[in-house]
Short mmCIF file of C-alpha atoms (C1' of nucleotides) in Angstrom, two decimals:
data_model
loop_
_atom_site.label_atom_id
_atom_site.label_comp_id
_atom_site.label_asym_id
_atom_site.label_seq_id
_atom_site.Cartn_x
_atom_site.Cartn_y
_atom_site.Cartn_z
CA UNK A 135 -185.13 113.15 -126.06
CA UNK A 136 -186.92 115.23 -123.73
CA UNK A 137 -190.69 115.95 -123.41
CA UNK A 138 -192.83 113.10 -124.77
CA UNK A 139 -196.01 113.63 -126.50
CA UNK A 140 -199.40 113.87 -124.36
CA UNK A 141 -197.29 114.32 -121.83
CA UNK A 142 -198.93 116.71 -119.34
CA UNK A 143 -198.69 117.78 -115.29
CA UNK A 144 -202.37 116.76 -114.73
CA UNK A 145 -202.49 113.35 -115.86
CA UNK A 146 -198.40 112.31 -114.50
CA UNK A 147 -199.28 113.96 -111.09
CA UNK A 148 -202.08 111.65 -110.72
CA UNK A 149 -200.47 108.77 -111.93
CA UNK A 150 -197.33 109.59 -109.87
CA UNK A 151 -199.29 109.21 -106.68
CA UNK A 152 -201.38 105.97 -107.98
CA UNK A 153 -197.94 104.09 -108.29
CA UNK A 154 -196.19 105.37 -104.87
CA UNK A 155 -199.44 103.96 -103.17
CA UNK A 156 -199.75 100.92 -104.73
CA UNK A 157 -195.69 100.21 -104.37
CA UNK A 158 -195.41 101.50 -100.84
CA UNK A 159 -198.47 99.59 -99.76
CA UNK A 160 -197.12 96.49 -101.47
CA UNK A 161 -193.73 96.37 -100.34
CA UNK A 162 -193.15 99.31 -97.65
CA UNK A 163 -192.08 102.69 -98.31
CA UNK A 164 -188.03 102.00 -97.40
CA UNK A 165 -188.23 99.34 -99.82
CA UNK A 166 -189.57 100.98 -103.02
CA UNK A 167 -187.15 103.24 -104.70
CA UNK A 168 -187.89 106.80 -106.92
CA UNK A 169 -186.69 104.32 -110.18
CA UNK A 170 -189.27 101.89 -109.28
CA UNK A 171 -191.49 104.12 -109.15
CA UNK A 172 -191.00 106.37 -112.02
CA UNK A 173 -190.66 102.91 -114.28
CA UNK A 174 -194.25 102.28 -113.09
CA UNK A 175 -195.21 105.50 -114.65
CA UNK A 176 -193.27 104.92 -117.50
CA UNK A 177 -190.59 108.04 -116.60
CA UNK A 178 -187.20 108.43 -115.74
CA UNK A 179 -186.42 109.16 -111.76
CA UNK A 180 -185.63 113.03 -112.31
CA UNK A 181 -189.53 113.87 -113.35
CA UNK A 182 -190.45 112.88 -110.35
CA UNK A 183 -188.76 116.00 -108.45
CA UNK A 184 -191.47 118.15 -110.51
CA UNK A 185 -194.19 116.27 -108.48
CA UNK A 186 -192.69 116.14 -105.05
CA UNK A 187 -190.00 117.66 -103.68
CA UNK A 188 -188.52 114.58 -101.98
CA UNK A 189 -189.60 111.30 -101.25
CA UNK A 190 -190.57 111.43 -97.17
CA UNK A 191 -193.12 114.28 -98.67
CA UNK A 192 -195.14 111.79 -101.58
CA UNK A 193 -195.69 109.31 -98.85
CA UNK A 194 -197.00 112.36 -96.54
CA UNK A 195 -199.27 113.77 -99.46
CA UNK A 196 -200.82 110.03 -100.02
CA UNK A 197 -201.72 109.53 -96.03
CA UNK A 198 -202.88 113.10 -95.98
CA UNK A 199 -205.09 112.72 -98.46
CA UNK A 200 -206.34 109.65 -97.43
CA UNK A 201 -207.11 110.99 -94.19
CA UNK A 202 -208.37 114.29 -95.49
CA UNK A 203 -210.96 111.82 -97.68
CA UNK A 204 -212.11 109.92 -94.72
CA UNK A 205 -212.79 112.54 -92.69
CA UNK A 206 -214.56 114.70 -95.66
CA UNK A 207 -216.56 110.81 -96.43
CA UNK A 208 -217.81 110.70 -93.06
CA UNK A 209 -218.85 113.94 -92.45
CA UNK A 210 -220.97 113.77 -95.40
CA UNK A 211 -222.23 109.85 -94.68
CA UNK A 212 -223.00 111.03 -91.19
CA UNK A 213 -226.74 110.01 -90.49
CA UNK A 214 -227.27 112.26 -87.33
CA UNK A 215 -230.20 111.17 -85.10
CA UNK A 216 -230.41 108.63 -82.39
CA UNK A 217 -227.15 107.30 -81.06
CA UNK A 218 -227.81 103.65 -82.26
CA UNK A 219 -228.70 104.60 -85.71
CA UNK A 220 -225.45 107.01 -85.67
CA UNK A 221 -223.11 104.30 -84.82
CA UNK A 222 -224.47 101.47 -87.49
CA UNK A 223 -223.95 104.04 -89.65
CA UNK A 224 -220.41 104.59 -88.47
CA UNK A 225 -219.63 101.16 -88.66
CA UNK A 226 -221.47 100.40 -92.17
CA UNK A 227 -218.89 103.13 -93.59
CA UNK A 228 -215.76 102.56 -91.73
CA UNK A 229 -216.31 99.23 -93.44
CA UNK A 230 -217.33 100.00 -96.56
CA UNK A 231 -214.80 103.15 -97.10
CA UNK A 232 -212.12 100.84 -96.01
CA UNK A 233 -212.88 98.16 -98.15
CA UNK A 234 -212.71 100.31 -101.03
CA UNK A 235 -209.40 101.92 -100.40
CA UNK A 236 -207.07 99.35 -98.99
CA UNK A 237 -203.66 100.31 -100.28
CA UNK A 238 -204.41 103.86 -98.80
CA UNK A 239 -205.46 102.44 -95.34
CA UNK A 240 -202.75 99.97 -95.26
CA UNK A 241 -200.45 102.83 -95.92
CA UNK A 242 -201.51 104.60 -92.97
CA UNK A 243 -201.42 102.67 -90.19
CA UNK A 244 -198.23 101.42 -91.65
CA UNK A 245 -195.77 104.22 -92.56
CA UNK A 246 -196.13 106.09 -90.01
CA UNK A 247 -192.67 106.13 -88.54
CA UNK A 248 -191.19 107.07 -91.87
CA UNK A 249 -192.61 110.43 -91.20
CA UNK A 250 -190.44 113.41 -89.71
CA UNK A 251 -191.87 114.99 -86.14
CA UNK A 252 -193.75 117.53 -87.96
CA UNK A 253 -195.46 115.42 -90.54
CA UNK A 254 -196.19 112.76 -88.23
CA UNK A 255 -198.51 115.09 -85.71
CA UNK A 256 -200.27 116.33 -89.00
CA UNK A 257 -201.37 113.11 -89.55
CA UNK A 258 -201.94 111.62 -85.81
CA UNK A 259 -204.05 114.73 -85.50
CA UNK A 260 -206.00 114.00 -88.36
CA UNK A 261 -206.38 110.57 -87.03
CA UNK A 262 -207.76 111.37 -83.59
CA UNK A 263 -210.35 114.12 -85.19
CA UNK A 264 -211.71 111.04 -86.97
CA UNK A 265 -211.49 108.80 -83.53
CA UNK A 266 -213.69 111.80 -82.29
CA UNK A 267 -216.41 111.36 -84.26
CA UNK A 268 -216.71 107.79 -82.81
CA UNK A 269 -216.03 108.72 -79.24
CA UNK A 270 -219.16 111.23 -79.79
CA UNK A 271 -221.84 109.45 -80.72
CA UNK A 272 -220.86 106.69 -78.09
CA UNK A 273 -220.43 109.09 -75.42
CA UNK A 274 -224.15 110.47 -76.24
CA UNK A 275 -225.51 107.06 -76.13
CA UNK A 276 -224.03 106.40 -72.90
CA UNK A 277 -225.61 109.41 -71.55
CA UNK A 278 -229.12 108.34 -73.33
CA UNK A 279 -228.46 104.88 -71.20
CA UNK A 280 -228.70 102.89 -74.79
CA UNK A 281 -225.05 102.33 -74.33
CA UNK A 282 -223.76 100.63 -71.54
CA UNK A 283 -219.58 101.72 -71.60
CA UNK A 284 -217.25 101.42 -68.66
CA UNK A 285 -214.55 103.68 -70.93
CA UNK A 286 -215.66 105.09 -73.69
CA UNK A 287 -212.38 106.00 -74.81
CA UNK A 288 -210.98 102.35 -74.68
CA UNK A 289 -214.14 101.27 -76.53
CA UNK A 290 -213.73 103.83 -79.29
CA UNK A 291 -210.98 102.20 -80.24
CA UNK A 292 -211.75 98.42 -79.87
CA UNK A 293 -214.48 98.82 -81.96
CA UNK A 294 -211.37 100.99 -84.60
CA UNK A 295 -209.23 98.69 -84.36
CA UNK A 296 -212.24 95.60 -84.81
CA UNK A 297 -213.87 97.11 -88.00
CA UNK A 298 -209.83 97.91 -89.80
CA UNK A 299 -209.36 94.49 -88.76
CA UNK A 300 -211.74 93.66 -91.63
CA UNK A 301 -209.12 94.94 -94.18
CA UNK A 302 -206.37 92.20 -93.45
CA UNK A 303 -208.77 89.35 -94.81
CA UNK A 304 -211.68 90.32 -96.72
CA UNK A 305 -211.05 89.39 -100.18
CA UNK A 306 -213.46 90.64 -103.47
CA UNK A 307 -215.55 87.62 -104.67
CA UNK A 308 -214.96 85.66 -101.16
CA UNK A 309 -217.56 84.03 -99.42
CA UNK A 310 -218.83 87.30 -98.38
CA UNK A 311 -220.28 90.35 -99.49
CA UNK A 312 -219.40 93.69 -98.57
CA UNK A 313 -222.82 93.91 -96.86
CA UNK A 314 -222.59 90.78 -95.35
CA UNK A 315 -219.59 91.71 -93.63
CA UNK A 316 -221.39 95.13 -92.36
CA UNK A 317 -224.25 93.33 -90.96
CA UNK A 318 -221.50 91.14 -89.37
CA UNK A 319 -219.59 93.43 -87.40
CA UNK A 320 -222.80 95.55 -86.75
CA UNK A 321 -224.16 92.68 -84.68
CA UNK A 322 -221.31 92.43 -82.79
CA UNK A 323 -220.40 95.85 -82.05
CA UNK A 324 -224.24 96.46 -80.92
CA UNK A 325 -223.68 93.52 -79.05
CA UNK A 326 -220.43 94.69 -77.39
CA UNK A 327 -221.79 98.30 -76.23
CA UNK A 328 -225.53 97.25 -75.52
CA UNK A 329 -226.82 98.83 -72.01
CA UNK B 160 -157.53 92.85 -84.42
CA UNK B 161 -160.16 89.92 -84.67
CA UNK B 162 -161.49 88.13 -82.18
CA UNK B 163 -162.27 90.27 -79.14
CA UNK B 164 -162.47 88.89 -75.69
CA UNK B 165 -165.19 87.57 -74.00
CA UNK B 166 -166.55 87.07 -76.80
CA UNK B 167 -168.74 83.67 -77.77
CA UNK B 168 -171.37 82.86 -79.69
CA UNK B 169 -173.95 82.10 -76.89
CA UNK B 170 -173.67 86.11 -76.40
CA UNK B 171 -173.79 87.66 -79.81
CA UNK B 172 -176.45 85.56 -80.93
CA UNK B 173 -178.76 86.88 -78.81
CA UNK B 174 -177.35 90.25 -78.37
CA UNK B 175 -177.62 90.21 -82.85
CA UNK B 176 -181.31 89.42 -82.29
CA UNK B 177 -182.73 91.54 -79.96
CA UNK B 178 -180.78 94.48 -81.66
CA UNK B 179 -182.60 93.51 -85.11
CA UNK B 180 -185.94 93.08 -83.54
CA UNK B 181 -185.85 96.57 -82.04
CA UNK B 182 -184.29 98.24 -85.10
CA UNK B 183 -186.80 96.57 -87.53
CA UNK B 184 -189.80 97.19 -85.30
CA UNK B 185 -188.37 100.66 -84.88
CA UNK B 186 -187.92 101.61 -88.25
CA UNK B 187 -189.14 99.04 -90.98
CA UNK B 188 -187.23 95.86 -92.35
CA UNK B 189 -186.12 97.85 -95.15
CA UNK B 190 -184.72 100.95 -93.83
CA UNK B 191 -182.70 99.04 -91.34
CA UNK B 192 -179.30 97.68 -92.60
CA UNK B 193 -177.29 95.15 -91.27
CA UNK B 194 -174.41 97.60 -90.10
CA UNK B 195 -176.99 99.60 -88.61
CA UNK B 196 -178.07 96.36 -86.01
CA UNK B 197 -174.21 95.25 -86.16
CA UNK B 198 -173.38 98.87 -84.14
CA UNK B 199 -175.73 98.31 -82.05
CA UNK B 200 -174.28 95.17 -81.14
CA UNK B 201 -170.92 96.75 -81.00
CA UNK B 202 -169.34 94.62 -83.40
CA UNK B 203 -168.25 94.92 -87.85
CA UNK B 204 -171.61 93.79 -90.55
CA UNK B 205 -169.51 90.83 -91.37
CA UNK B 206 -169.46 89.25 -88.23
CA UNK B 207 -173.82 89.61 -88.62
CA UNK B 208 -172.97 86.46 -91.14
CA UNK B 209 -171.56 83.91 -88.54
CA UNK B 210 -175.24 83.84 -86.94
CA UNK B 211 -177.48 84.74 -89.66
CA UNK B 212 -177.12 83.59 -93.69
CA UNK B 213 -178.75 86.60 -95.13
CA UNK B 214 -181.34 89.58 -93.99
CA UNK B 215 -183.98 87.81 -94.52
CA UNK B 216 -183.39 84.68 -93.19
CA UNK B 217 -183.22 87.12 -89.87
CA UNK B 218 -186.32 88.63 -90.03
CA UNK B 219 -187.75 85.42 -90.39
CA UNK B 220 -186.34 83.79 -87.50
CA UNK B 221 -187.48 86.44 -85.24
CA UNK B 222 -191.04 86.16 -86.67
CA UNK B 223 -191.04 82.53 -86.25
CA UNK B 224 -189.75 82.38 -82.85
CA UNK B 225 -192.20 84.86 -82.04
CA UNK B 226 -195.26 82.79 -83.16
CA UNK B 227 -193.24 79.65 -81.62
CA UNK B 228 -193.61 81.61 -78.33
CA UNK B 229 -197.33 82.27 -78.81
CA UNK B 230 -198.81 78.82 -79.42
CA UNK B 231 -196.10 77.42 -76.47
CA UNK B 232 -197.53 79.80 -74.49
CA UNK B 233 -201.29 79.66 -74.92
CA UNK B 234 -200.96 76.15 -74.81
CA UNK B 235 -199.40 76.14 -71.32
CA UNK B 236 -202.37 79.20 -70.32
CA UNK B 237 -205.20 77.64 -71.63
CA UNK B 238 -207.70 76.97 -68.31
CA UNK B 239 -209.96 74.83 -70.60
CA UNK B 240 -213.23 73.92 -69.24
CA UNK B 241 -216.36 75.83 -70.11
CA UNK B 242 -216.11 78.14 -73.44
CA UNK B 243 -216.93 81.00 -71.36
CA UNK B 244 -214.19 80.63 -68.95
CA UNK B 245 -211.85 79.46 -71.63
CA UNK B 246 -212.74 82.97 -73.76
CA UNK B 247 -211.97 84.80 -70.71
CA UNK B 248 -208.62 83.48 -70.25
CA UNK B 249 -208.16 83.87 -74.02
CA UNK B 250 -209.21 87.79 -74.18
CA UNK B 251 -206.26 87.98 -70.98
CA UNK B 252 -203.86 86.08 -72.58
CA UNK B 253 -203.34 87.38 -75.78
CA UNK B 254 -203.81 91.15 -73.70
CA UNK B 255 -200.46 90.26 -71.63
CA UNK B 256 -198.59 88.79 -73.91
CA UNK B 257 -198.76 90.81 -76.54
CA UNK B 258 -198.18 93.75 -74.09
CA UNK B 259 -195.12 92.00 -73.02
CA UNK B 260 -193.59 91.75 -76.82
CA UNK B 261 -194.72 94.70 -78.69
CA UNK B 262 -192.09 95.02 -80.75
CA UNK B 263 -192.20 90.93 -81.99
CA UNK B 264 -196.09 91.67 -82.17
CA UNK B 265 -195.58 94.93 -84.32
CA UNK B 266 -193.02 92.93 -86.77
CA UNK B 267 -195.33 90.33 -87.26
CA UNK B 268 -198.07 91.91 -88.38
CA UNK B 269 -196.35 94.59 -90.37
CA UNK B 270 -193.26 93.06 -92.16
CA UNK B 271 -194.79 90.00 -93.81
CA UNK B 272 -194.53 91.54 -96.98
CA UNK B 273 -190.73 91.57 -96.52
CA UNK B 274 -190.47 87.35 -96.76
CA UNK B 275 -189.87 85.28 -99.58
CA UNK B 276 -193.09 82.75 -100.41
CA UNK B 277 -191.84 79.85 -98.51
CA UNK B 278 -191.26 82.04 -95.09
CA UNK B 279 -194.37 83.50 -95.74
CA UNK B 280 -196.34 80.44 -95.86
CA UNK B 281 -194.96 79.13 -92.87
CA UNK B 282 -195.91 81.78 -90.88
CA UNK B 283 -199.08 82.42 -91.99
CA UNK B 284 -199.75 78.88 -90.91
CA UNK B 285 -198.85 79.11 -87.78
CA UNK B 286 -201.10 82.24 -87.07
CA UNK B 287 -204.05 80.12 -88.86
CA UNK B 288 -203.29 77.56 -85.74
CA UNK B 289 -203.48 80.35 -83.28
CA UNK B 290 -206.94 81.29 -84.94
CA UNK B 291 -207.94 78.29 -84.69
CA UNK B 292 -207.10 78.12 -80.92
CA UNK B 293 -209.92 80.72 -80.63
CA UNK B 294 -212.19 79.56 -83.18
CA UNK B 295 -213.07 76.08 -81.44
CA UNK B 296 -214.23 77.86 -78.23
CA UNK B 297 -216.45 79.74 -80.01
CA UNK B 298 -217.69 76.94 -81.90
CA UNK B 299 -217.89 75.05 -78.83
CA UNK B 300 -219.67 77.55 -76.90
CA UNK B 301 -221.83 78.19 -80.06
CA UNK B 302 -222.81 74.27 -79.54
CA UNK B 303 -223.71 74.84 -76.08
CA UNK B 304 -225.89 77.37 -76.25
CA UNK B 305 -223.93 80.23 -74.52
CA UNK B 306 -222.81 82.06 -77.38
CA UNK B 307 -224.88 83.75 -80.24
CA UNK B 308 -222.23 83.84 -83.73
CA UNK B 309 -223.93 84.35 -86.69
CA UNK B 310 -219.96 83.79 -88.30
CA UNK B 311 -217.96 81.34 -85.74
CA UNK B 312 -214.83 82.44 -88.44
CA UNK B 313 -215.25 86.58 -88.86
CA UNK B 314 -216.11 86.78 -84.98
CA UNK B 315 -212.75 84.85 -84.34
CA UNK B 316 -211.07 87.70 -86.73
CA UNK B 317 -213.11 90.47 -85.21
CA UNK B 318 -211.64 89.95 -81.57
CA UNK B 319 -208.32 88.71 -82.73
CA UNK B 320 -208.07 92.11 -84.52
CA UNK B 321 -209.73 93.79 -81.32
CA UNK B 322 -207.67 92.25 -78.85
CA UNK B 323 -204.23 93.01 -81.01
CA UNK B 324 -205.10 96.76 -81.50
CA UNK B 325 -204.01 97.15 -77.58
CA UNK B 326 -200.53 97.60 -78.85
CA UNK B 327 -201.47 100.82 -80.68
CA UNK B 328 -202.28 102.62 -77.51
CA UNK B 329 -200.77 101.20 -74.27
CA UNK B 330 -198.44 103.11 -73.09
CA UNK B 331 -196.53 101.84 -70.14
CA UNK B 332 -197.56 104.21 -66.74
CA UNK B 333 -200.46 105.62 -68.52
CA UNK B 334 -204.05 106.01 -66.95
CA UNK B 335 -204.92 102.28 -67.17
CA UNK B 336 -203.10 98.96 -65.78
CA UNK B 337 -202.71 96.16 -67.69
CA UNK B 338 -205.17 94.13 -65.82
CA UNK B 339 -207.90 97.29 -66.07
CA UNK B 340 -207.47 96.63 -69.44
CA UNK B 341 -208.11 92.95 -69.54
CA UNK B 342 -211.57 94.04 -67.85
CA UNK B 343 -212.57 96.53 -70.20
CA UNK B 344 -211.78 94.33 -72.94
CA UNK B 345 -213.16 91.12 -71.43
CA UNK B 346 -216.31 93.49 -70.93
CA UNK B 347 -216.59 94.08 -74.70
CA UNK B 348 -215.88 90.30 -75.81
CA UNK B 349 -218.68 89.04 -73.38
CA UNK B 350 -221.45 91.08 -74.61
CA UNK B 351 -220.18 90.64 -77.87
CA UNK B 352 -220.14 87.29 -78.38
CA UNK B 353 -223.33 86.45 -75.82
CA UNK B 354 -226.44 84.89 -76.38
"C1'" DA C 29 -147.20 74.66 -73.92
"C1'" DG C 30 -148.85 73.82 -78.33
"C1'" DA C 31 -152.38 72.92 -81.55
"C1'" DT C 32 -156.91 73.67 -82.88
"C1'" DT C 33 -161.18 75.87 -83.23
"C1'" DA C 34 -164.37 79.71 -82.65
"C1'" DT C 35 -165.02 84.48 -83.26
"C1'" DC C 36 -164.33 88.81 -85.38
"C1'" DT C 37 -162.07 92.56 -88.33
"C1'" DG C 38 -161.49 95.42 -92.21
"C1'" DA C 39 -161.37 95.89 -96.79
"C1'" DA C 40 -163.41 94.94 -100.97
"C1'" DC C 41 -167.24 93.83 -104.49
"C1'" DA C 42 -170.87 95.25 -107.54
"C1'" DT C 43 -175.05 97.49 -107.26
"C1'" DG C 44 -178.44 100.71 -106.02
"C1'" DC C 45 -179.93 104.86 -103.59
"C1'" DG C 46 -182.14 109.98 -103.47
"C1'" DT C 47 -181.42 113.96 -105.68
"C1'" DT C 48 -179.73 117.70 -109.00
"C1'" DC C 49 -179.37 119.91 -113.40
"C1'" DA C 50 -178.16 121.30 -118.15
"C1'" DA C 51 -179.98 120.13 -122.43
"C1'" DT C 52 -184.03 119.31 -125.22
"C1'" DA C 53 -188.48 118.31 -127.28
"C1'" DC C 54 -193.23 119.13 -127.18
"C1'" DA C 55 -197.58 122.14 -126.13
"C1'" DA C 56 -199.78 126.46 -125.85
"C1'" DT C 57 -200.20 131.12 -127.08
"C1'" DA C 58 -200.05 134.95 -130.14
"C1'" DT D 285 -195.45 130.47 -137.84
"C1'" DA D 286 -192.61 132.26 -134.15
"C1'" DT D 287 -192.19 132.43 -129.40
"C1'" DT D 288 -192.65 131.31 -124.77
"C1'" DG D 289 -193.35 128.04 -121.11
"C1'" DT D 290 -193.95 123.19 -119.60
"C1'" DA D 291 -192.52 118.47 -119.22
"C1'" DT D 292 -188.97 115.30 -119.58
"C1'" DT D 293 -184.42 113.02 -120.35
"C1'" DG D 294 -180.06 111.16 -119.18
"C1'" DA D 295 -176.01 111.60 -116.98
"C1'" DA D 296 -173.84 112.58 -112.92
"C1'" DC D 297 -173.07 113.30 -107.66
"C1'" DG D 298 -171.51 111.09 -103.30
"C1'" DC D 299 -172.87 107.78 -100.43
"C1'" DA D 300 -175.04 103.37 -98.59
"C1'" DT D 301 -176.33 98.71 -99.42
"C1'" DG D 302 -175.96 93.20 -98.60
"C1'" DT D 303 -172.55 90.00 -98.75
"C1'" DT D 304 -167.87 87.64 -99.02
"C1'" DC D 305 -163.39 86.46 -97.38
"C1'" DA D 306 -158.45 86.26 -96.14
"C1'" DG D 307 -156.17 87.30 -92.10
"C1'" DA D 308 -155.81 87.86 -87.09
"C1'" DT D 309 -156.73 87.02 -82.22
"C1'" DA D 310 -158.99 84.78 -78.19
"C1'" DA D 311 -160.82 80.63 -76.12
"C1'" DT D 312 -160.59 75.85 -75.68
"C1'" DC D 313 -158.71 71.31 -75.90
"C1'" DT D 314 -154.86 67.90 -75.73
#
DNA sequence: AGATTATCTGAACATGCGTTCAATACAATA
DNA sequence: TATTGTATTGAACGCATGTTCAGATAATCT
């Protein structure tokens, strides 16, 4: 046995990455092993090495993607305008974006330190670009006087760190909706940086 | 050789814990093994299996002393009197001792995943009591006026998750002290919470 | 001093790991 | 239909894993 039928590079690449993130997000990347993952795809271990050429990389790929996405989301979900407006738009996406990819953010808050040196500043770079684009629009309010900050730094990421937050319980079909939770968190962030 | 001198188990015990708390916090549950944390120690893997029945078992004592620790401590911190006071010392609390722990707080909230049902249960319920700590002066301050929570539950996750995301940035001997950050974040909570 | 108990070693167990590679079967092209 | 290139298998590599245990030494007790 060899090549199966159907089989082609464009639909086991994909399917290759959708089983590394849901495995690593479910039960860390140390923990899940090439054979897990390759029975997931229905595949011995050795296909996977036409994919990736180790394992440390396919958990690299998957955050930068992710981050890649996010960044690409935002830019385009980006309302412009008046600072307020600009930042309940921020925080209606982080949310939203977030809620819709959870594995993926999990992932990269996560796995981090199984990164090398190298890989790891990729994606911390990546990271702060994105913590940039939050900084910015409260560091314009500030100097509008709508925003009342004392660090804008610090509050750029309390109001991160508050809105990922929302990823460790929200549940599908809960008590709340998606937009429920986005008018939640609005009203306190507005709350928390009002002049 | 066996035995080595000095040695007793009011030593290794600890010495087998801290080592495992650093290494997992350091490096994941997973990729650390148990001659890995019995080096550090200075002593063979077997020995590991005087103090500890498996791996697991291990990783959940730590996590359970660690949430032990927090209620004890909160308990003993808690000024009471008026919510707003009460919040206050909450929002330093949790600040310090979290910054004290990092790596306990880190494992906590990270390696979960890595305990069987039953471990998991039990210390998911004691974080639910620590919510909880948080949640009645809300709702208490809700009832007397002096907050404005449109969720008494999600506002109690919102600054939990707020508060906790500290650990991500503070770096010891960095721009801000501990207690600057207390007031930044105390700053935030306030407004965000008020009425 | 002698007996007992607590502490640790070192080797062993079966199992699983990431990764490589020759052989092979299918898909695409001509 | 013949040929070339792509996708995959399955076995193998050396090494690491969690855990057990008989044997050995140090500390403690009588």
């Amino acid at each position: 046995m060899a090549r199966k039928t159907g089989s082609h590079s464009e639909i086991t690449g994909p399917r290759i990455r959708d089983a590394a993130l849901k495995l690593f997000a479910r039960h860390g990347f140390a923990a899940v092993s090439m054979r897990q993952i390759a029975a997931e795809v229905g595949v011995q271990a050795g296909a996977l090495y036409l994919y990736t050429p180790d394992k440390e990389t396919l958990l690299f790929d998957l955050l930068k993607a992710h981050m890649d996405d996010l960044l690409a989301a935002w830019d385009a979900d980006d309302p412009g305008g008046a600072p307020v407006a600009r930042l309940e738009g921020f925080v209606r996406f982080h949310i939203r974006f977030n809620l819709e990819r959870p594995d993926a953010v999990f992932l990269s808050y996560m796995e981090l330190r199984n990164l090398g040196a190298a890989n790891f500043a990729a994606i911390e770079a990546l990271r702060k670009t994105y913590e940039t684009r939050l900084e910015t629009i409260l560091r314009d309010g500030q100097g509008a006087g709508v925003f009342a900050l004392p660090d804008t730094k610090i509050a750029t990421l309390a109001i991160i760190a508050m809105l990922t937050g929302v990823n460790t319980w929200y549940r599908e079909g809960g008590r709340l909706s998606r937009a429920a939770v986005g008018d939640l968190y609005w009203d306190m962030v507005r709350k928390s940086v009002a002049a």
